[in-house]
XYZ file of C-alpha atoms in Angstrom:
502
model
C 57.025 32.114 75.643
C 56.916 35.323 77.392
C 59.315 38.277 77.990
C 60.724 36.680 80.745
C 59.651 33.017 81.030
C 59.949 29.690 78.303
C 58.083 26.940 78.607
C 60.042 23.463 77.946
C 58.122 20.538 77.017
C 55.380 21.656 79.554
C 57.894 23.117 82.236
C 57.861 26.668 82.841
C 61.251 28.126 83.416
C 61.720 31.582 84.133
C 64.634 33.342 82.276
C 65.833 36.091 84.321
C 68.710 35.971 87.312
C 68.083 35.457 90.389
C 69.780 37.734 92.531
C 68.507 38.350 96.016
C 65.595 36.604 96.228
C 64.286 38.383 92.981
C 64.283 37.601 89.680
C 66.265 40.087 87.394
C 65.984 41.066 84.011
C 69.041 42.190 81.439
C 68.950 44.405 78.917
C 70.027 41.830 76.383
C 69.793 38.212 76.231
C 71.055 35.023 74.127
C 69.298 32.330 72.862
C 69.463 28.853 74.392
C 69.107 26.129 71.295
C 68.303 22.527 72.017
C 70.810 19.907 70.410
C 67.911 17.225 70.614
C 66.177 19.113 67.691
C 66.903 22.262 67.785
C 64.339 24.248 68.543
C 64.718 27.601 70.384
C 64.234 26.923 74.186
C 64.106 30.372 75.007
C 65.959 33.994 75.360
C 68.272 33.963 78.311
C 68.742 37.002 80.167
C 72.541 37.679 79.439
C 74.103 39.265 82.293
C 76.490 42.318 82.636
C 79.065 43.510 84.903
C 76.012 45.439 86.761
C 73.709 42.138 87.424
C 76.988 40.320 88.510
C 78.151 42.706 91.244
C 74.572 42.909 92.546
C 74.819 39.083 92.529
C 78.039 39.174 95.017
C 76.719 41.964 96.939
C 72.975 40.237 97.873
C 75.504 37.173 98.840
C 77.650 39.234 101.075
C 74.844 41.126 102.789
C 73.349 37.429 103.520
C 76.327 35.974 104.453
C 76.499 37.059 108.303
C 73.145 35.702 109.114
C 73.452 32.148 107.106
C 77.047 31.720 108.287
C 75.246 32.323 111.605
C 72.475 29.622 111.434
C 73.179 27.219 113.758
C 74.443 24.017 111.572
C 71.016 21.756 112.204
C 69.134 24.533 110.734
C 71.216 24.702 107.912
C 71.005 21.034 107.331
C 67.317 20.964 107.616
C 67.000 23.216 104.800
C 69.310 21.540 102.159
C 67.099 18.681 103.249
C 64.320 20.432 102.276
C 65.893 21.610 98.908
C 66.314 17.923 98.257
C 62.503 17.182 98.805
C 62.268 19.893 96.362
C 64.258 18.381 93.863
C 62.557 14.931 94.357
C 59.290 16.188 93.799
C 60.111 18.170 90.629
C 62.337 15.320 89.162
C 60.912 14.532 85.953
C 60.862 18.105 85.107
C 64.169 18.435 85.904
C 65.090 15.295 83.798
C 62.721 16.743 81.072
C 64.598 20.069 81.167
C 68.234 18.786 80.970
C 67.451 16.548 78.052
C 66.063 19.653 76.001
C 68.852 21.761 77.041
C 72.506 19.639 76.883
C 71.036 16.417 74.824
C 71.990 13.819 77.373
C 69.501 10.580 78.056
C 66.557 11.365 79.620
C 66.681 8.237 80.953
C 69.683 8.274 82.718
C 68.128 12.158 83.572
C 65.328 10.255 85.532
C 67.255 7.100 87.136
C 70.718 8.164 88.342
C 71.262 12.288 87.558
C 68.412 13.894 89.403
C 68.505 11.064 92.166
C 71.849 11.894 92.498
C 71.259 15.845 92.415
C 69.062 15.207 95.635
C 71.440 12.762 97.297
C 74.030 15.884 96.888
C 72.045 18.079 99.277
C 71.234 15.196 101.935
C 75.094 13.965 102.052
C 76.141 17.418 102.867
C 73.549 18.093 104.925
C 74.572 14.973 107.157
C 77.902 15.832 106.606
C 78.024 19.288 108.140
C 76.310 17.457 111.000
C 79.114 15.066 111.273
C 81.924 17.542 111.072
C 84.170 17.236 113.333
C 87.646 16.845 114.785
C 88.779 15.821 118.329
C 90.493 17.776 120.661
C 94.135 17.148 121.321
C 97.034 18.245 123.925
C 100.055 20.065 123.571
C 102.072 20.530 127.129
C 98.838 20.681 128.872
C 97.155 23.278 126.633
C 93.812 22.030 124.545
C 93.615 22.265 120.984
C 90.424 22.530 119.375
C 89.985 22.420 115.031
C 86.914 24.210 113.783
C 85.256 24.877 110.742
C 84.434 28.821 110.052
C 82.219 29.613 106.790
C 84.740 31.557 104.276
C 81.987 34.103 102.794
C 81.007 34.505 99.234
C 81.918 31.559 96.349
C 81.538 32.035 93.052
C 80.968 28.771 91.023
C 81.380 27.983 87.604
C 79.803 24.899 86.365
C 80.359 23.310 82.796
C 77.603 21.889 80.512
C 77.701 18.602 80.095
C 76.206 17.498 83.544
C 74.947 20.833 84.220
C 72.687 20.051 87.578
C 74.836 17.519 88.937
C 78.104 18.934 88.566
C 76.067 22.500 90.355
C 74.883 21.276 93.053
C 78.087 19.469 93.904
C 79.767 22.812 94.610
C 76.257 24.272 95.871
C 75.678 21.455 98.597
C 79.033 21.963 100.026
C 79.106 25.709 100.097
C 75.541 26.039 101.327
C 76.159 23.701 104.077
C 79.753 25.497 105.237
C 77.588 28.182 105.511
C 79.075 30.148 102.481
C 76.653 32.273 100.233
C 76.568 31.678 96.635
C 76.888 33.053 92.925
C 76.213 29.977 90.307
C 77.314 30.839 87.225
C 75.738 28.337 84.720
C 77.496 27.465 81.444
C 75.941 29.326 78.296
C 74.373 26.106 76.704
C 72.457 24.609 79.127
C 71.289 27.461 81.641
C 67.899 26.202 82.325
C 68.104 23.851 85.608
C 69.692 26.153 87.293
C 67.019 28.678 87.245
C 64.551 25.531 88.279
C 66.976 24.722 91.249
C 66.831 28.901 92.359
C 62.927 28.171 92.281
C 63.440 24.867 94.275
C 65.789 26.342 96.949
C 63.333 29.840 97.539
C 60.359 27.262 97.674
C 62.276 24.957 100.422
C 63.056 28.266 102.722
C 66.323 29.228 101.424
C 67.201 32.728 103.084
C 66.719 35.667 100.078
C 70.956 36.520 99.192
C 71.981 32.575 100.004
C 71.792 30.963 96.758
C 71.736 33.883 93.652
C 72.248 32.590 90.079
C 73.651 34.931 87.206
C 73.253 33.591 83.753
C 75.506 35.055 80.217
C 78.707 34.622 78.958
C 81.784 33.970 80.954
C 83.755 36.628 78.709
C 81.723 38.894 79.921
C 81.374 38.326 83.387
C 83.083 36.105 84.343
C 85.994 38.695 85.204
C 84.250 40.453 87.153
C 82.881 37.444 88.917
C 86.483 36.252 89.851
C 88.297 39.535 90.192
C 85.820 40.689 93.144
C 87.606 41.538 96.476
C 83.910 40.312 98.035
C 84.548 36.745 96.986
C 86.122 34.231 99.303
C 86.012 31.102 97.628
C 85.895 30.002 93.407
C 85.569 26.763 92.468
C 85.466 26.157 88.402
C 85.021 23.125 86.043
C 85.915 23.611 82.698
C 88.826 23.785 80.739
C 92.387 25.005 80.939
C 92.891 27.865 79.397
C 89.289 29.394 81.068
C 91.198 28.304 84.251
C 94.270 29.740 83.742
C 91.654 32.968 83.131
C 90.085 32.260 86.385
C 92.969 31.891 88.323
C 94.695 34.844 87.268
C 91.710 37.041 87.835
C 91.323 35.514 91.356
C 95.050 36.484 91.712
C 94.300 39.491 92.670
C 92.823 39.445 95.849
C 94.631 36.010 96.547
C 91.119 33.829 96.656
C 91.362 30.206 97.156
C 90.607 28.289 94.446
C 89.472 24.704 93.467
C 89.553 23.708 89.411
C 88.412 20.156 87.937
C 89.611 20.617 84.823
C 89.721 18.158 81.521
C 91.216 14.786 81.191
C 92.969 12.321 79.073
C 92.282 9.406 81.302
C 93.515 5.803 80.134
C 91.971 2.184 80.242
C 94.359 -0.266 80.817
C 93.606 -3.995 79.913
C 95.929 -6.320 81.059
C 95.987 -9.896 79.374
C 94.441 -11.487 82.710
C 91.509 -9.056 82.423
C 88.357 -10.354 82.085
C 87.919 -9.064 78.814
C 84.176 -9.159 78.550
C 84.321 -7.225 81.382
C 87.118 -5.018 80.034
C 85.216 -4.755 76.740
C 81.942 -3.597 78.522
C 84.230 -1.037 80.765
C 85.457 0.435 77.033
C 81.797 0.890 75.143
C 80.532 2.422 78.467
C 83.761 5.599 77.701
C 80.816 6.654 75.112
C 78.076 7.690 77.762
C 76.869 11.023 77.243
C 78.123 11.439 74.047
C 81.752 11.071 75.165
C 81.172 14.329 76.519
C 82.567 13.001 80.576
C 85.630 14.312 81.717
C 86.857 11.485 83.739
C 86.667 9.374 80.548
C 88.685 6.646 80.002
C 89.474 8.050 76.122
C 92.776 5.986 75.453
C 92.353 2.215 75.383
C 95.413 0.134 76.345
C 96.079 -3.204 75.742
C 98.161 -6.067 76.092
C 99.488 -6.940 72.725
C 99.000 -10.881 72.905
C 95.197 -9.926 73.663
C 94.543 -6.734 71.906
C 93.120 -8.662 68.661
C 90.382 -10.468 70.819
C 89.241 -7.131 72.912
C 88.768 -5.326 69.949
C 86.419 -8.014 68.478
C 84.577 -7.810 71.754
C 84.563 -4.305 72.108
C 83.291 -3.904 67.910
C 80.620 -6.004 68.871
C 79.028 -4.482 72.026
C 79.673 -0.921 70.142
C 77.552 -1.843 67.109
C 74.488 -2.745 69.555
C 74.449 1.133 70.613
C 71.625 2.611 69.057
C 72.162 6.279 68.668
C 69.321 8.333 68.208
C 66.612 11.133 70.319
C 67.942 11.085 73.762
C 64.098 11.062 74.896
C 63.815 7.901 73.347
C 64.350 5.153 76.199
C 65.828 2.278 73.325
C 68.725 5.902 72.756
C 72.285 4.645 74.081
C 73.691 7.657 72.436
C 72.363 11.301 72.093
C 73.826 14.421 70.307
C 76.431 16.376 71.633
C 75.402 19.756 72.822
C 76.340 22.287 70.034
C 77.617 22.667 66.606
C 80.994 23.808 67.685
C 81.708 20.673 69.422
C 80.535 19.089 66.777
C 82.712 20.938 64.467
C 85.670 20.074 67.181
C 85.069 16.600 67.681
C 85.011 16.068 63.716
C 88.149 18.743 63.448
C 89.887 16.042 65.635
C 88.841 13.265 63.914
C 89.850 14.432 60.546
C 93.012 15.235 61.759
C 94.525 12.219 62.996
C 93.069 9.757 59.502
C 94.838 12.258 57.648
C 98.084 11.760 60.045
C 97.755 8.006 59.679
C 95.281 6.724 62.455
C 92.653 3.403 61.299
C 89.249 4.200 62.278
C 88.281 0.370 63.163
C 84.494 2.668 64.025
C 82.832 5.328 63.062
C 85.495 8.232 61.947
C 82.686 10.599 60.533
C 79.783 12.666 60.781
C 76.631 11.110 61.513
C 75.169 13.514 58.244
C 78.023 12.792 56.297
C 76.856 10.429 52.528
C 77.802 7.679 50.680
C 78.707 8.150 47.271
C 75.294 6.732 46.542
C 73.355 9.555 48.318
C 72.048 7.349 51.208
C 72.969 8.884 54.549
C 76.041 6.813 56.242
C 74.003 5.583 59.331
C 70.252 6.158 58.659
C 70.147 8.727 61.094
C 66.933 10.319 60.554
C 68.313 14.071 60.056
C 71.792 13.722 61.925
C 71.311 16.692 63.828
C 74.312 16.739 66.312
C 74.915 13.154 66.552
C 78.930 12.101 66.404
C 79.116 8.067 65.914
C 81.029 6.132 68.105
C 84.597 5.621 67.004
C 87.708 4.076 67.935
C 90.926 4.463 65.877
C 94.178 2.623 65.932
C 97.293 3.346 64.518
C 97.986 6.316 66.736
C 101.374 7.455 67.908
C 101.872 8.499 71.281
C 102.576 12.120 70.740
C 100.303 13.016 68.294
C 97.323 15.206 68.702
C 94.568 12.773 69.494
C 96.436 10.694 72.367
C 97.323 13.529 73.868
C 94.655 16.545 73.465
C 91.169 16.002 75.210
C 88.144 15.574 72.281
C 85.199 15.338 74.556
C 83.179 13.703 72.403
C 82.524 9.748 71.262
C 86.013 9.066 70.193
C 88.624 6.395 71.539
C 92.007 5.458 70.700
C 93.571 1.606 71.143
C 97.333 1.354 71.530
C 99.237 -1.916 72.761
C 101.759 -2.352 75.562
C 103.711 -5.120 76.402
C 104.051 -5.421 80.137
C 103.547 -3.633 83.266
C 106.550 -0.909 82.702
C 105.373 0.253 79.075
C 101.818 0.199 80.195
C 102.430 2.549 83.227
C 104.520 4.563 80.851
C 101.784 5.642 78.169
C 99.295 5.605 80.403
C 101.084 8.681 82.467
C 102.362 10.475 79.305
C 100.172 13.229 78.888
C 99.944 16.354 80.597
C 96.158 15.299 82.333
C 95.872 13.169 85.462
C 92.094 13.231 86.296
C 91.102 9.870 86.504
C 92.463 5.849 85.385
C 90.787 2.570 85.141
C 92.536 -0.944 85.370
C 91.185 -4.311 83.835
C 92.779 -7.287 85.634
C 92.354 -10.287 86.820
C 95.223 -10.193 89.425
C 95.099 -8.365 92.707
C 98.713 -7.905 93.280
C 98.947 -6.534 89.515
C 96.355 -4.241 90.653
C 98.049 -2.599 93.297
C 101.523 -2.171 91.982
C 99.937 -0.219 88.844
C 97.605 1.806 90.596
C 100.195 2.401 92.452
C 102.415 4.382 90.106
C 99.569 5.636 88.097
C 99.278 9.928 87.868
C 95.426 10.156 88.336
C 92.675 11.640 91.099
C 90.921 8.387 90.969
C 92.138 5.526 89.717
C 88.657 2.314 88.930
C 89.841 -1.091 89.101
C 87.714 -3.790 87.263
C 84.830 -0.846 87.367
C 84.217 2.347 86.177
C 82.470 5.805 87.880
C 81.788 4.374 91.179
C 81.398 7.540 92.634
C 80.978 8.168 96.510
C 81.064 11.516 97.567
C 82.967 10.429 101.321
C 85.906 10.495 98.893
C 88.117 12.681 97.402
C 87.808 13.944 93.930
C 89.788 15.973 91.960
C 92.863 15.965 89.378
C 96.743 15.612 89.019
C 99.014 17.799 86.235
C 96.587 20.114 84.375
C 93.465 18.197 85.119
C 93.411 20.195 88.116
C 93.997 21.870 91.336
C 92.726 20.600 95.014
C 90.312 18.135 95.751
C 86.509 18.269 97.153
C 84.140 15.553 98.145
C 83.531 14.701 101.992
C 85.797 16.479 104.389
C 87.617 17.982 101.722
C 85.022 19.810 100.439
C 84.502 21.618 103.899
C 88.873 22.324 103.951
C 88.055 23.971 100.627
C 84.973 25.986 101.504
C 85.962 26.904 104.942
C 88.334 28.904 106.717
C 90.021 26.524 109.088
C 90.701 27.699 112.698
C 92.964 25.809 115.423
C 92.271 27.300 118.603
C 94.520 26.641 121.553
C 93.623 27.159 125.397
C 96.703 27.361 128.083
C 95.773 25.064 131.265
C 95.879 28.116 133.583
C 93.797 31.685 133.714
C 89.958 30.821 134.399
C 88.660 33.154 136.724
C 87.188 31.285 139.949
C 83.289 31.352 138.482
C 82.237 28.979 141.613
């Protein structure tokens, strides 16, 4: 690698900001470490207050001109980042697999797809936007959309392209400028995407990326008078940070935050189905915000889902997530390692049952022989599901983010409703049953931003997403997204005063 650019598995991927159309060094930088096997992907340029202001200030001295492009030209272009992102897929895939661990298959088929799809929606969205005209007494109201200015946006790790450019679509195509602020462990598809957007015509100042530590920056980031929009996904207390900072100057904000999100099986589930909906909470490590981390089940069929479930969980092979046999890669750094474990340990020593897994993938037998065959363990967590939990202990109620589920029992409609709102999250919900009536009197009463029936992350992005309680604040996605990343204007014209024109 050189002073300033890696090379991952072939790619090239340049490690400075980009801030203004150019690409800016630090004085210092951090290392990026892959959790697939370690190795050193490269020395990230780790910014400072300095390279952050200079990141808002090329934004605001491009804003005036993009907020001025007329909105086809605007959409043409995030077209034209898509194309960009469709041709470099598979070294996008290739990229995000070294740097968070997740499936490169799932990389290839559904997350870089989708990364594109982001782009085009908003694009034909911003195209779309619009709001009819309606009388008051004669006078004409008329709703537009005016770009805000400036966003900063903070995106978290464990999706790291996806989850970007699902705040960068919507602010590009508002007609807002933009600071991305990658997470810390898995910086290196954004720089690709900066590439992507200055190769598909981008404006120089419209899309600047500022990589380091959000300790350091990010401050400074939120706290600037220049910024008109934040939008943050992460966890609470960094959000209570980020809010506070934004305080200040009173700038809007949007937060996804973490989850606690239940499954509820109902006796007249399907329970294959219900089973299958359980063992797919474990994608990406467990490492998913919206998942569905508490399993609840009717008591008179709990004993018969959990056979299903233990059998579709022991066919998950859990290996190298470049491997296309992997179901389950590492998670993305020590730490959470060490968290997900800490977690773990906790509640078998507070009574829980670990029906699953329960320990480190390196952990060994009294014999010697590693516990799984894992061929080094690395970063791998095994799936695990433990019983025997009480509602208010730790595990039920504090987010793990990693492969880890808990089964409790309910016995009818009231109790289930009860458990599944008792926690202080209300991100997402999913419902197994095999009545429709059932169906809409619980989802009904549920606290959640999205609430699956008899499916699981069906995701259109026409709809709303976002979270109840602590799992967040506002809601983006469709029309939303342009409330959020606007400023909206109602203008109002009286019947009377034209001058005679002829």
């Amino acid at each position: 690698m050189s002073a300033h650019r890696t090379t991952v598995a072939g790619v090239a991927v340049d490690t400075r900001h980009s801030i203004g159309g150019e690409r800016v060094a630090s004085a210092a930088t951090f290392t990026d470490v892959s959790p697939v096997d370690g190795s050193v992907l490269g020395e990230i340029a780790r910014g400072t207050a300095t390279e952050a202001r200079a990141a808002v200030a090329a934004a605001w001295a491009a804003f005036p001109d993009w907020a001025a492009t007329p909105r086809a030209e605007r959409a043409r272009l995030l077209r034209a980042v898509a194309d960009g992102v469709e041709k470099r897929l598979e070294e996008l895939a290739v990229v995000e697999t070294y740097d968070n661990g997740a499936l490169l298959r799932s990389h290839r088929r559904g997350v870089m797809p989708r990364v594109a799809h982001n782009f085009r929606f908003f694009a034909d969205r911003l195209l779309e936007l619009d709001h009819a005209d309606f009388d008051t007494r004669g006078h004409t109201n008329r709703v537009s959309w005016d770009p805000a200015g400036p966003c900063v946006l903070i995106t978290p790790w464990n999706a790291p392209l996806l989850l970007a450019t699902w705040k960068v679509a919507p602010a590009l195509a508002a007609g807002d400028t933009v600071v991305l602020k990658p997470a810390e462990w898995s910086p290196l598809t954004a720089s690709l995407l900066a590439d992507i957007a200055a190769g598909a015509g981008l404006p120089a100042g419209v899309l600047n990326v500022v990589q380091g530590y959000g300790a350091e920056i990010g401050d400074v980031l939120t706290g600037h008078p220049d910024v008109r929009r934040i939008s943050f996904t992460g966890s609470v207390p960094t959000a209570r940070r980020v809010a506070a900072s934004a305080a200040a100057h009173l700038t809007p904000v949007s937060l996804e935050l973490g989850g606690k999100s239940p499954l509820l099986v109902f006796a007249d589930a399907d329970l294959d189905l219900a089973a299958d909906l359980a063992v797919e909470q474990y994608d990406n490590a467990g490492q998913v915000c919206l998942a569905a981390t508490r399993i609840l089940v009717e008591e008179t069929v709990a004993a018969e889902f959990t056979r299903r479930f233990t059998e579709r969980a022991a066919r998950l092979r859990q290996g190298d997530p470049r491997d296309a046999a992997t179901d389950i890669g590492p998670v993305i750094h020590p730490r959470q390692l060490e968290k997900i474990d800490g977690f773990v340990r906790r509640a078998l020593d507070d009574g829980a049952r670990a029906v699953i897994g329960g320990h480190r993938s390196d952990s060994r037998r009294s014999d010697g022989h590693r516990s799984d065959g894992l061929r080094g363990g690395g970063l791998h967590y095994p799936p695990t599901l433990l019983t025997g939990v009480a509602q208010r202990s730790e595990i039920v109620q504090e987010e793990v983010f990693g492969p880890v589920l808990t089964l409790q029992t309910f016995t009818g409609e009231d109790e289930a409703v009860r458990l599944a709102n008792d926690t202080r999250f209300g991100l997402a919900a999913t419902v197994a049953t095999g009545d429709p009536a059932r169906a809409r009197r619980v989802t009904a009463r549920l606290v959640a931003g999205t609430v699956w029936v008899n499916c699981f992350y069906v995701r259109d992005l026409r709809a709303p997403f976002g979270g109840s309680r602590l799992s967040g604040v506002g809601r983006e996605g469709g029309t939303w997204s342009f409330d959020f990343y606007c400023d909206l204007k109602n203008t109002v014209t009286g019947p009377k005063g034209w001058a005679d024109h002829g």
